[in-house]
Tab-separated table of C-alpha atoms and ligand atoms in Angstrom:
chain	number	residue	atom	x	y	z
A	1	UNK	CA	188.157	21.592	237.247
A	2	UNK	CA	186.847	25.005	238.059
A	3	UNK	CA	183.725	23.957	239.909
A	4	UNK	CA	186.110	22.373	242.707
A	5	UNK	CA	187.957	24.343	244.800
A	6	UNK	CA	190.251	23.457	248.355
A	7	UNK	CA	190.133	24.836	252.000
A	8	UNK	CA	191.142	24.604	255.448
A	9	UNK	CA	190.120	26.075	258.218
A	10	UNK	CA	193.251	27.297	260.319
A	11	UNK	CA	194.263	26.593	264.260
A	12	UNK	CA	193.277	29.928	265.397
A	13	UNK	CA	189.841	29.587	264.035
A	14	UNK	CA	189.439	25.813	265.340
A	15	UNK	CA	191.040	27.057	268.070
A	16	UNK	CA	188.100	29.597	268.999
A	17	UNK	CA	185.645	27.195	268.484
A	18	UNK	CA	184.558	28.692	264.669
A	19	UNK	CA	184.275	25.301	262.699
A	20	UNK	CA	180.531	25.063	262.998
A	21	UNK	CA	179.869	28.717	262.139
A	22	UNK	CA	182.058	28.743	259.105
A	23	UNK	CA	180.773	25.320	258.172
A	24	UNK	CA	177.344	27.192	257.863
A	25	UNK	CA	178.516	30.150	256.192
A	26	UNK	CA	180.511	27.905	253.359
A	27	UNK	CA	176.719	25.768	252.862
A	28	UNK	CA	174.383	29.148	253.316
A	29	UNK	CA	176.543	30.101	250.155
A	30	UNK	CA	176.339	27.137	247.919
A	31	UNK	CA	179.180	25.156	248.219
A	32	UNK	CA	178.769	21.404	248.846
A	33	UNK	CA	181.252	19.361	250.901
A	34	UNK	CA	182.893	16.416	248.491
A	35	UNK	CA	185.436	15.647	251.288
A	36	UNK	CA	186.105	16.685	254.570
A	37	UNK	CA	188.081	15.921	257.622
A	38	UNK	CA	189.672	17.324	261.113
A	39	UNK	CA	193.661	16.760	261.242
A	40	UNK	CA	196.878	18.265	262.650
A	41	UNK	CA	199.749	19.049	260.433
A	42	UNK	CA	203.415	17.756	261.804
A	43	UNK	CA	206.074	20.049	261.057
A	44	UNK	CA	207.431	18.725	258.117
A	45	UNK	CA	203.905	18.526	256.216
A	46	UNK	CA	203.266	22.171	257.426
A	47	UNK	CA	206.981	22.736	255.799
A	48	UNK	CA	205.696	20.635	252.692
A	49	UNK	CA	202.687	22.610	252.335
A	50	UNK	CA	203.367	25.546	252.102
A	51	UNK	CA	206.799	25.249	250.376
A	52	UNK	CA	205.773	28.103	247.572
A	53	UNK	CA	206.556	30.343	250.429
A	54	UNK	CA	210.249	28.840	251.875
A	55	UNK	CA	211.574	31.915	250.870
A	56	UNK	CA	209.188	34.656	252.302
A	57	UNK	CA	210.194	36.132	255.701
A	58	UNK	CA	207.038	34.989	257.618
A	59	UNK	CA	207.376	31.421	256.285
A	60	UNK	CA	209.252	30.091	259.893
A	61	UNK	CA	205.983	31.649	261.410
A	62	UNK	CA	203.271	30.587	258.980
A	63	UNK	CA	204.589	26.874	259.732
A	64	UNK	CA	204.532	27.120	263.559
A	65	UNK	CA	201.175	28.444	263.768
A	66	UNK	CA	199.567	26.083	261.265
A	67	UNK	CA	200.946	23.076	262.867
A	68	UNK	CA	200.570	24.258	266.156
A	69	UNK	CA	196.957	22.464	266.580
A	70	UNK	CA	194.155	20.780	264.280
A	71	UNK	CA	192.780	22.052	260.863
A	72	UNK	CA	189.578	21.152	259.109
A	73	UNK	CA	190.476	20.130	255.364
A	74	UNK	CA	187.682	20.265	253.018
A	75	UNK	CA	186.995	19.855	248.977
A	76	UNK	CA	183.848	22.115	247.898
A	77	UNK	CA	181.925	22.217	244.927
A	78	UNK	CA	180.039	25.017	243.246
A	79	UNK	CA	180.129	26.632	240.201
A	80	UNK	CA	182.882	29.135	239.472
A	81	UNK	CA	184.764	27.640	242.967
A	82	UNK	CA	188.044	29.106	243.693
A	83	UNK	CA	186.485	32.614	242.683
A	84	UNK	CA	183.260	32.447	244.430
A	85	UNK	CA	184.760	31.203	247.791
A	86	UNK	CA	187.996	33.620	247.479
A	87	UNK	CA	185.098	35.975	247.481
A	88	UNK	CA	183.302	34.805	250.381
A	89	UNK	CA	186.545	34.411	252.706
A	90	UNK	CA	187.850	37.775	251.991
A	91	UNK	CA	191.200	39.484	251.704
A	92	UNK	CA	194.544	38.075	253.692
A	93	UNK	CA	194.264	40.708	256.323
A	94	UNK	CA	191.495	40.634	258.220
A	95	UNK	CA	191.140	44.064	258.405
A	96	UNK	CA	190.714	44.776	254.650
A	97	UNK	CA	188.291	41.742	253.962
A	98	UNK	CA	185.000	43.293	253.079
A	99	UNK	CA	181.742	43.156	256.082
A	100	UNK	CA	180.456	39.682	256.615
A	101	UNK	CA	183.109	37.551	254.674
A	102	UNK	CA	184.209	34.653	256.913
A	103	UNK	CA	188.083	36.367	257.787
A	104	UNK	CA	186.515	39.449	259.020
A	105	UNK	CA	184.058	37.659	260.679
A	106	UNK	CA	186.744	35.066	262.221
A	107	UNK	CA	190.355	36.142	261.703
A	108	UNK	CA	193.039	38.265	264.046
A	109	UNK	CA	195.509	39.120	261.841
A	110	UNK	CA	197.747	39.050	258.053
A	111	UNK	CA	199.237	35.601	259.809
A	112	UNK	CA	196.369	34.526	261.858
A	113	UNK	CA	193.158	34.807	259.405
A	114	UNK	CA	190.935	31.515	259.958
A	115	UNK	CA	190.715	30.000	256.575
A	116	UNK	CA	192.655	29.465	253.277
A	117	UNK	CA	191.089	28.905	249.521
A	118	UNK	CA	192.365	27.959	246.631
A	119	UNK	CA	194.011	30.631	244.386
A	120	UNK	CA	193.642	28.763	241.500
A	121	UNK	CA	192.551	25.738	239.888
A	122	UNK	CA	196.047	23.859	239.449
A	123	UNK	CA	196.341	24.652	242.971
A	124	UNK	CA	193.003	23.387	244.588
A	125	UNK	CA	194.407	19.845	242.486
A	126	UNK	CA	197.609	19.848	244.196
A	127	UNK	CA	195.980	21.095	247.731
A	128	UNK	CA	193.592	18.472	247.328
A	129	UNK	CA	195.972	15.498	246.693
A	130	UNK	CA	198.391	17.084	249.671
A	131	UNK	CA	195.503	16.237	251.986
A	132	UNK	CA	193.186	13.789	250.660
A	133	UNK	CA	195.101	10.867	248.766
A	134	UNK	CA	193.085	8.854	246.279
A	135	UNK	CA	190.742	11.888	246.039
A	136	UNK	CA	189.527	11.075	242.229
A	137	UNK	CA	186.576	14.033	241.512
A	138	UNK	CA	189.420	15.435	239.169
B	201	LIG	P1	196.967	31.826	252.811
B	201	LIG	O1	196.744	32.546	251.529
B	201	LIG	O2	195.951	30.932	253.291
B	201	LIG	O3	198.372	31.068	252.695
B	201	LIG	C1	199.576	31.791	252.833
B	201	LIG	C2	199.495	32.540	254.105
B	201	LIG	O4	200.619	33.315	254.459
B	201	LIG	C3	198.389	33.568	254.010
B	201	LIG	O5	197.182	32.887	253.985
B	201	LIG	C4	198.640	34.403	255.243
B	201	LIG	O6	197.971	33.899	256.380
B	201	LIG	C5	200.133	34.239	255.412
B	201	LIG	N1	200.751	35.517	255.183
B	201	LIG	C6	200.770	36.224	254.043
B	201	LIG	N2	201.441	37.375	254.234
B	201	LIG	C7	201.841	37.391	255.520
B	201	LIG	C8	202.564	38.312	256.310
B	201	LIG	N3	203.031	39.448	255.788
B	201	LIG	N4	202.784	37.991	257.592
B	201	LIG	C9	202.321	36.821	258.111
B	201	LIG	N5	201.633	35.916	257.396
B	201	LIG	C10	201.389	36.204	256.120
């Protein structure tokens, strides 16, 4: 469904403190919560999760540092979702993400960039069963 999209807000980010200010920058543009909650990924889920990257040479890093302390999990709706929040989080690296979009506002680095979205539709599904089981918006 395209008006449904998937994010989390990463350890470094929770870590600092940003959940409320990203919170307000995700409702200030539209979105609307459908589901939301504050958890902390073991290992193996971290491994599960983000198993479309087992073969990239940051993956061993990318699943220490997201299950290294809690995430906030959320399902947003809005129209045109998974393009309109890609948008408003910005590029992977911090430093290229355009003024005011919530990783240059909020990340450190390529690895380290506060919050993930959706890349696609089939995607926010699969993201959204991963954390939320029973979820039924779909
Ligand atoms: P995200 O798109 O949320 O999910 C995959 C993550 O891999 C991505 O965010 C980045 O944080 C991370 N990533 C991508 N490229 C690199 C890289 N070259 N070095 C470290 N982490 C990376």
């Amino acid at each position: 469904m395209e008006n449904v999209t998937f994010m989390m807000i990463k350890p470094d980010a929770v870590e600092n403190g940003f959940i409320g200010n990203i919170i307000e920058k995700i409702t200030s543009a539209g979105f609307k919560f459908k589901a939301l909650k504050l958890t902390h990924l073991s290992k193996k889920n971290a491994e599960e999760f983000y198993k479309v990257h087992k073969d990239q040479s940051f993956y061993d890093d990318l699943v220490k540092f997201i299950s290294r302390s809690p995430i906030v999990v959320a399902v947003l709706e809005k129209e045109n979702a998974v393009s309109d929040f890609r948008t408003l989080i910005g590029s992977t690296n911090p430093d290229d993400a355009a003024e005011g979009t919530i990783r240059r506002l909020y990340g450190k680095s390529k690895g380290e960039n506060a919050i993930h979205g959706s890349d696609s539709e089939e995607n926010a599904q699969l993201e959204t069963s991963f954390h939320f089981s029973g979820f039924d918006i779909y």
